[in-house]
């Protein structure tokens, strides 16, 4: 009998747990999930919370109930550290030993990398920060705004949506002011490919959103954003995604990765600890960190872990890194991008009114329908 522990219960941890449940005999094996929160937050909808188009209740669900129905143990506790040699996860409720471990701790928001960002900036990375932005928007009476993401951030979609939503918000409320967008990439949304990048440039131009990039953020003050090139952008409302860093709890497993990410092969197995698999933002892969990538990585990790337990052949499946998202452009329009980053399998860019509807339907299905939470189905991709 093997005790399998999953550290974290976001997109990666939830998917891994329920995939393991589907493929393992739980009379022979035991699965434990550990997370500090008892609520799952559907993070792609946090922009809607910030702009008053969704409530916290509509984008969250209860994790203990899901795991209880699936025969999986859930421990609500903070994860303090992981000892890969002793095969122990130290938590705020005591140590938990494992035979196999999947690390899916997500990312830490490294506010301390940029002076003033925590005190004077907003973002849509967490439910708490989305609600804080909602309150700030209610007090906003116009003036210059800076939106975007800082260096060492590996997701851009939410910032694009914030900039476009803000443009519509200002028009609807008859507010005047400029929106300046900052990002560190060589081209606007470079990972999505030249077609998507050029399209987004045209959309920004139509909304009079000025892009500054590639740039890095040196400091955020109450009334301005100071860039690494010395340029100062006036701002009465700064909405900038903070840098990402690996969670402190996983640092004992890190080799020499400067941002604290965990190195794996394409089979999602740790290079340094063969009984550990990794999924989601904790992984050291270059490129976007999304719920979509976390779920795909978790499927591979769960599959290969089962193969290990059963000594099956062929032994391991490999993950093919890709990004996939729908940007809500406003006025009923949406942009769908699915881009393979290690191969040419998926190179899709589509624009149309069906994409925002598909995005809303997907969010509703994930949060509200039992089939997603029972079987951890992959996020379906529009054709």
Coordinates of N, CA and C in Angstrom, one line a residue, residues 262-375:
X262 N 11.0 24.1 -9.3 CA 11.5 22.7 -9.2 C 11.8 22.1 -10.6
X263 N 12.9 21.5 -10.8 CA 13.3 21.0 -12.1 C 12.7 19.6 -12.3
X264 N 12.1 19.3 -13.4 CA 11.6 18.0 -13.8 C 12.0 17.7 -15.2
X265 N 11.8 16.4 -15.5 CA 11.8 16.0 -16.9 C 10.4 16.3 -17.5
X266 N 10.3 16.0 -18.8 CA 9.0 16.1 -19.5 C 7.9 15.2 -19.0
X267 N 8.4 14.2 -18.2 CA 7.4 13.3 -17.5 C 6.9 13.8 -16.2
X268 N 7.3 15.0 -15.9 CA 6.9 15.7 -14.6 C 7.5 15.1 -13.4
X269 N 8.5 14.2 -13.5 CA 9.1 13.6 -12.4 C 10.3 14.5 -12.0
X270 N 10.5 14.7 -10.7 CA 11.6 15.5 -10.2 C 12.9 14.9 -10.7
X271 N 13.8 15.7 -11.1 CA 15.2 15.3 -11.6 C 16.0 14.8 -10.4
X272 N 15.8 15.4 -9.2 CA 16.6 15.1 -8.0 C 15.9 14.1 -7.0
X273 N 14.6 14.0 -7.1 CA 13.9 13.1 -6.1 C 12.9 12.2 -6.9
X274 N 13.2 11.0 -7.2 CA 12.4 10.1 -8.0 C 11.0 9.8 -7.5
X275 N 10.8 10.0 -6.2 CA 9.4 9.8 -5.6 C 8.6 11.0 -5.6
X276 N 9.1 12.1 -6.3 CA 8.3 13.4 -6.3 C 8.0 13.7 -7.7
X277 N 6.8 14.1 -8.0 CA 6.4 14.7 -9.2 C 5.9 16.1 -9.0
X278 N 5.9 17.0 -10.0 CA 5.6 18.4 -9.9 C 4.6 18.8 -11.0
X279 N 3.7 19.7 -10.6 CA 2.7 20.2 -11.6 C 2.3 21.6 -11.3
X280 N 2.1 22.4 -12.4 CA 1.6 23.8 -12.2 C 2.8 24.8 -12.1
X281 N 2.5 25.9 -11.4 CA 3.5 27.0 -11.3 C 4.8 26.6 -10.7
X282 N 4.8 25.5 -9.8 CA 6.0 25.1 -9.2 C 7.1 24.6 -10.1
X283 N 6.7 24.2 -11.3 CA 7.6 23.6 -12.3 C 8.5 24.7 -12.9
X284 N 9.8 24.3 -13.2 CA 10.8 25.2 -13.7 C 10.7 25.5 -15.2
X285 N 9.7 25.0 -15.9 CA 9.6 25.2 -17.3 C 9.5 26.7 -17.7
X286 N 10.2 27.1 -18.7 CA 10.0 28.5 -19.3 C 8.6 28.5 -19.9
X287 N 8.1 29.7 -20.0 CA 6.8 29.9 -20.7 C 5.7 30.1 -19.7
X288 N 4.5 30.2 -20.2 CA 3.3 30.6 -19.4 C 3.0 29.6 -18.3
X289 N 2.6 30.1 -17.1 CA 2.0 29.3 -16.0 C 0.5 29.6 -16.0
X290 N -0.3 28.6 -16.3 CA -1.7 28.8 -16.4 C -2.4 27.6 -15.7
X291 N -3.7 27.8 -15.5 CA -4.5 26.7 -15.0 C -4.5 25.6 -16.0
X292 N -4.6 25.9 -17.3 CA -4.6 24.9 -18.4 C -3.3 24.1 -18.4
X293 N -2.1 24.8 -18.3 CA -0.9 24.0 -18.2 C -0.8 23.2 -17.0
X294 N -1.2 23.7 -15.8 CA -1.2 23.0 -14.6 C -2.0 21.7 -14.7
X295 N -3.2 21.7 -15.3 CA -4.0 20.5 -15.4 C -3.4 19.5 -16.3
X296 N -2.8 19.9 -17.4 CA -2.2 19.0 -18.4 C -0.9 18.4 -17.7
X297 N -0.2 19.1 -17.0 CA 1.0 18.6 -16.3 C 0.6 17.6 -15.2
X298 N -0.5 18.0 -14.5 CA -1.0 17.1 -13.4 C -1.5 15.7 -14.0
X299 N -2.1 15.8 -15.1 CA -2.6 14.5 -15.8 C -1.4 13.6 -16.1
X300 N -0.3 14.2 -16.6 CA 0.9 13.5 -16.9 C 1.6 12.9 -15.6
X301 N 1.6 13.8 -14.6 CA 2.3 13.4 -13.3 C 1.5 12.2 -12.7
X302 N 0.1 12.3 -12.7 CA -0.7 11.3 -12.1 C -0.5 10.0 -12.9
X303 N -0.6 10.1 -14.2 CA -0.4 8.9 -15.0 C 0.9 8.2 -14.7
X304 N 2.0 8.9 -14.7 CA 3.3 8.3 -14.5 C 3.5 7.8 -13.1
X305 N 2.9 8.5 -12.2 CA 3.0 8.0 -10.8 C 2.3 6.6 -10.7
X306 N 1.2 6.5 -11.3 CA 0.5 5.2 -11.3 C 1.3 4.1 -12.0
X307 N 1.9 4.5 -13.1 CA 2.8 3.5 -13.8 C 3.9 3.1 -12.9
X308 N 4.5 4.0 -12.1 CA 5.5 3.6 -11.2 C 5.0 2.6 -10.1
X309 N 3.9 2.9 -9.5 CA 3.3 2.0 -8.5 C 3.0 0.6 -9.0
X310 N 2.6 0.6 -10.3 CA 2.2 -0.7 -10.8 C 3.3 -1.4 -11.7
X311 N 4.5 -0.7 -11.7 CA 5.6 -1.2 -12.5 C 5.2 -1.6 -13.9
X312 N 4.4 -0.7 -14.5 CA 3.8 -0.9 -15.8 C 4.8 -0.5 -16.9
X313 N 4.5 -1.0 -18.1 CA 5.3 -0.6 -19.3 C 4.3 -0.4 -20.4
X314 N 4.4 0.6 -21.3 CA 5.5 1.5 -21.3 C 5.4 2.4 -20.1
X315 N 6.5 2.9 -19.6 CA 6.5 3.4 -18.2 C 6.0 4.9 -18.2
X316 N 6.6 5.8 -18.9 CA 6.2 7.2 -18.7 C 5.6 7.9 -20.0
X317 N 4.7 8.8 -19.7 CA 4.2 9.6 -20.8 C 4.8 11.0 -20.6
X318 N 5.0 11.7 -21.7 CA 5.6 13.0 -21.7 C 4.6 14.2 -21.9
X319 N 4.9 15.3 -21.2 CA 4.1 16.5 -21.3 C 4.6 17.3 -22.5
X320 N 3.6 17.9 -23.3 CA 4.0 18.8 -24.4 C 3.5 20.2 -24.0
X321 N 4.4 21.0 -23.7 CA 4.1 22.4 -23.2 C 3.3 23.2 -24.1
X322 N 2.2 23.8 -23.7 CA 1.4 24.6 -24.5 C 0.7 25.7 -23.6
X323 N 0.2 26.7 -24.3 CA -0.6 27.7 -23.6 C -2.0 27.7 -24.3
X324 N -3.0 28.0 -23.6 CA -4.4 28.1 -24.1 C -5.2 29.0 -23.3
X325 N -5.9 30.0 -23.9 CA -6.7 30.9 -23.2 C -7.6 31.6 -24.1
X326 N -8.7 32.2 -23.5 CA -9.6 33.1 -24.2 C -9.5 34.5 -23.5
X327 N -9.2 35.5 -24.3 CA -9.2 36.9 -23.8 C -10.6 37.5 -24.1
X328 N -11.2 38.0 -23.1 CA -12.5 38.7 -23.3 C -12.1 40.1 -23.7
X329 N -12.5 40.5 -25.0 CA -12.1 41.8 -25.5 C -13.1 42.9 -25.2
X330 N -14.3 42.5 -24.7 CA -15.4 43.4 -24.5 C -16.3 43.5 -25.7
X331 N -17.4 44.1 -25.5 CA -18.4 44.2 -26.6 C -18.8 42.9 -27.2
X332 N -18.7 41.8 -26.4 CA -19.1 40.5 -26.9 C -18.1 39.8 -27.7
X333 N -16.9 40.3 -27.9 CA -15.8 39.7 -28.7 C -14.8 39.0 -27.8
X334 N -14.2 38.0 -28.4 CA -13.1 37.3 -27.6 C -12.1 36.8 -28.6
X335 N -10.9 36.5 -28.0 CA -9.7 36.0 -28.8 C -9.3 34.7 -28.1
X336 N -9.4 33.6 -28.9 CA -8.9 32.3 -28.5 C -7.6 32.0 -29.0
X337 N -6.6 31.6 -28.2 CA -5.3 31.2 -28.6 C -4.9 29.9 -28.0
X338 N -4.4 29.0 -28.8 CA -3.9 27.7 -28.3 C -2.6 27.5 -29.0
X339 N -1.5 27.6 -28.3 CA -0.1 27.6 -28.9 C 0.8 26.6 -28.3
X340 N 1.2 25.6 -29.0 CA 2.2 24.6 -28.6 C 3.6 25.3 -28.5
X341 N 4.3 25.2 -27.4 CA 5.6 25.9 -27.2 C 6.8 25.0 -27.5
X342 N 6.6 23.7 -27.5 CA 7.7 22.8 -27.7 C 7.5 22.0 -29.1
X343 N 6.4 22.2 -29.7 CA 6.1 21.5 -31.0 C 5.2 22.4 -31.9
X344 N 4.8 21.9 -33.0 CA 3.9 22.7 -33.9 C 2.5 22.1 -33.9
X345 N 2.2 21.3 -32.9 CA 0.9 20.6 -32.9 C -0.3 21.5 -32.9
X346 N -0.3 22.6 -32.0 CA -1.4 23.5 -31.9 C -0.9 24.9 -32.2
X347 N -1.4 25.6 -33.2 CA -1.0 26.9 -33.6 C -2.3 27.6 -34.0
X348 N -3.2 27.9 -33.0 CA -4.6 28.3 -33.3 C -4.8 29.7 -32.7
X349 N -5.3 30.6 -33.6 CA -5.7 32.0 -33.2 C -7.1 32.2 -33.8
X350 N -8.1 32.5 -33.0 CA -9.5 32.7 -33.5 C -10.1 33.9 -32.8
X351 N -10.9 34.6 -33.5 CA -11.6 35.8 -33.0 C -13.1 35.6 -33.3
X352 N -13.9 35.9 -32.3 CA -15.3 35.9 -32.5 C -16.2 36.0 -31.3
X353 N -17.5 36.1 -31.5 CA -18.4 36.3 -30.3 C -18.6 35.0 -29.6
X354 N -18.3 33.8 -30.1 CA -18.5 32.6 -29.4 C -17.5 32.3 -28.3
X355 N -16.3 33.0 -28.3 CA -15.3 32.7 -27.3 C -15.6 33.2 -25.9
X356 N -16.1 34.4 -25.7 CA -16.6 34.8 -24.4 C -17.6 33.9 -23.8
X357 N -18.6 33.5 -24.7 CA -19.6 32.6 -24.3 C -19.0 31.2 -23.8
X358 N -18.1 30.8 -24.6 CA -17.4 29.5 -24.3 C -16.6 29.6 -23.0
X359 N -16.0 30.8 -22.7 CA -15.3 31.0 -21.5 C -16.2 31.0 -20.3
X360 N -17.3 31.7 -20.4 CA -18.3 31.7 -19.3 C -18.9 30.3 -19.1
X361 N -19.2 29.6 -20.1 CA -19.7 28.2 -20.0 C -18.7 27.3 -19.3
X362 N -17.4 27.4 -19.6 CA -16.4 26.6 -19.0 C -16.2 26.9 -17.5
X363 N -16.3 28.2 -17.2 CA -16.2 28.6 -15.8 C -17.3 28.1 -15.0
X364 N -18.5 28.1 -15.5 CA -19.7 27.6 -14.9 C -19.6 26.1 -14.7
X365 N -19.2 25.4 -15.7 CA -19.0 24.0 -15.7 C -18.0 23.5 -14.6
X366 N -16.9 24.2 -14.6 CA -15.9 23.8 -13.7 C -16.3 24.0 -12.2
X367 N -17.0 25.1 -11.9 CA -17.3 25.4 -10.6 C -18.6 24.7 -10.1
X368 N -19.6 24.6 -11.0 CA -20.9 24.2 -10.6 C -21.3 22.8 -10.9
X369 N -20.6 22.1 -11.9 CA -21.1 20.8 -12.3 C -20.2 19.7 -11.7
X370 N -20.8 18.7 -11.1 CA -20.1 17.6 -10.4 C -19.1 16.8 -11.3
X371 N -19.4 16.7 -12.6 CA -18.5 15.9 -13.4 C -17.1 16.4 -13.5
X372 N -16.9 17.7 -13.5 CA -15.5 18.2 -13.5 C -14.8 17.8 -12.2
X373 N -15.5 18.0 -11.1 CA -14.9 17.8 -9.8 C -14.8 16.3 -9.4
X374 N -15.6 15.5 -10.1 CA -15.6 14.0 -9.8 C -14.4 13.4 -10.6
X375 N -14.3 13.7 -11.8 CA -13.3 13.0 -12.7 C -12.1 13.8 -13.1

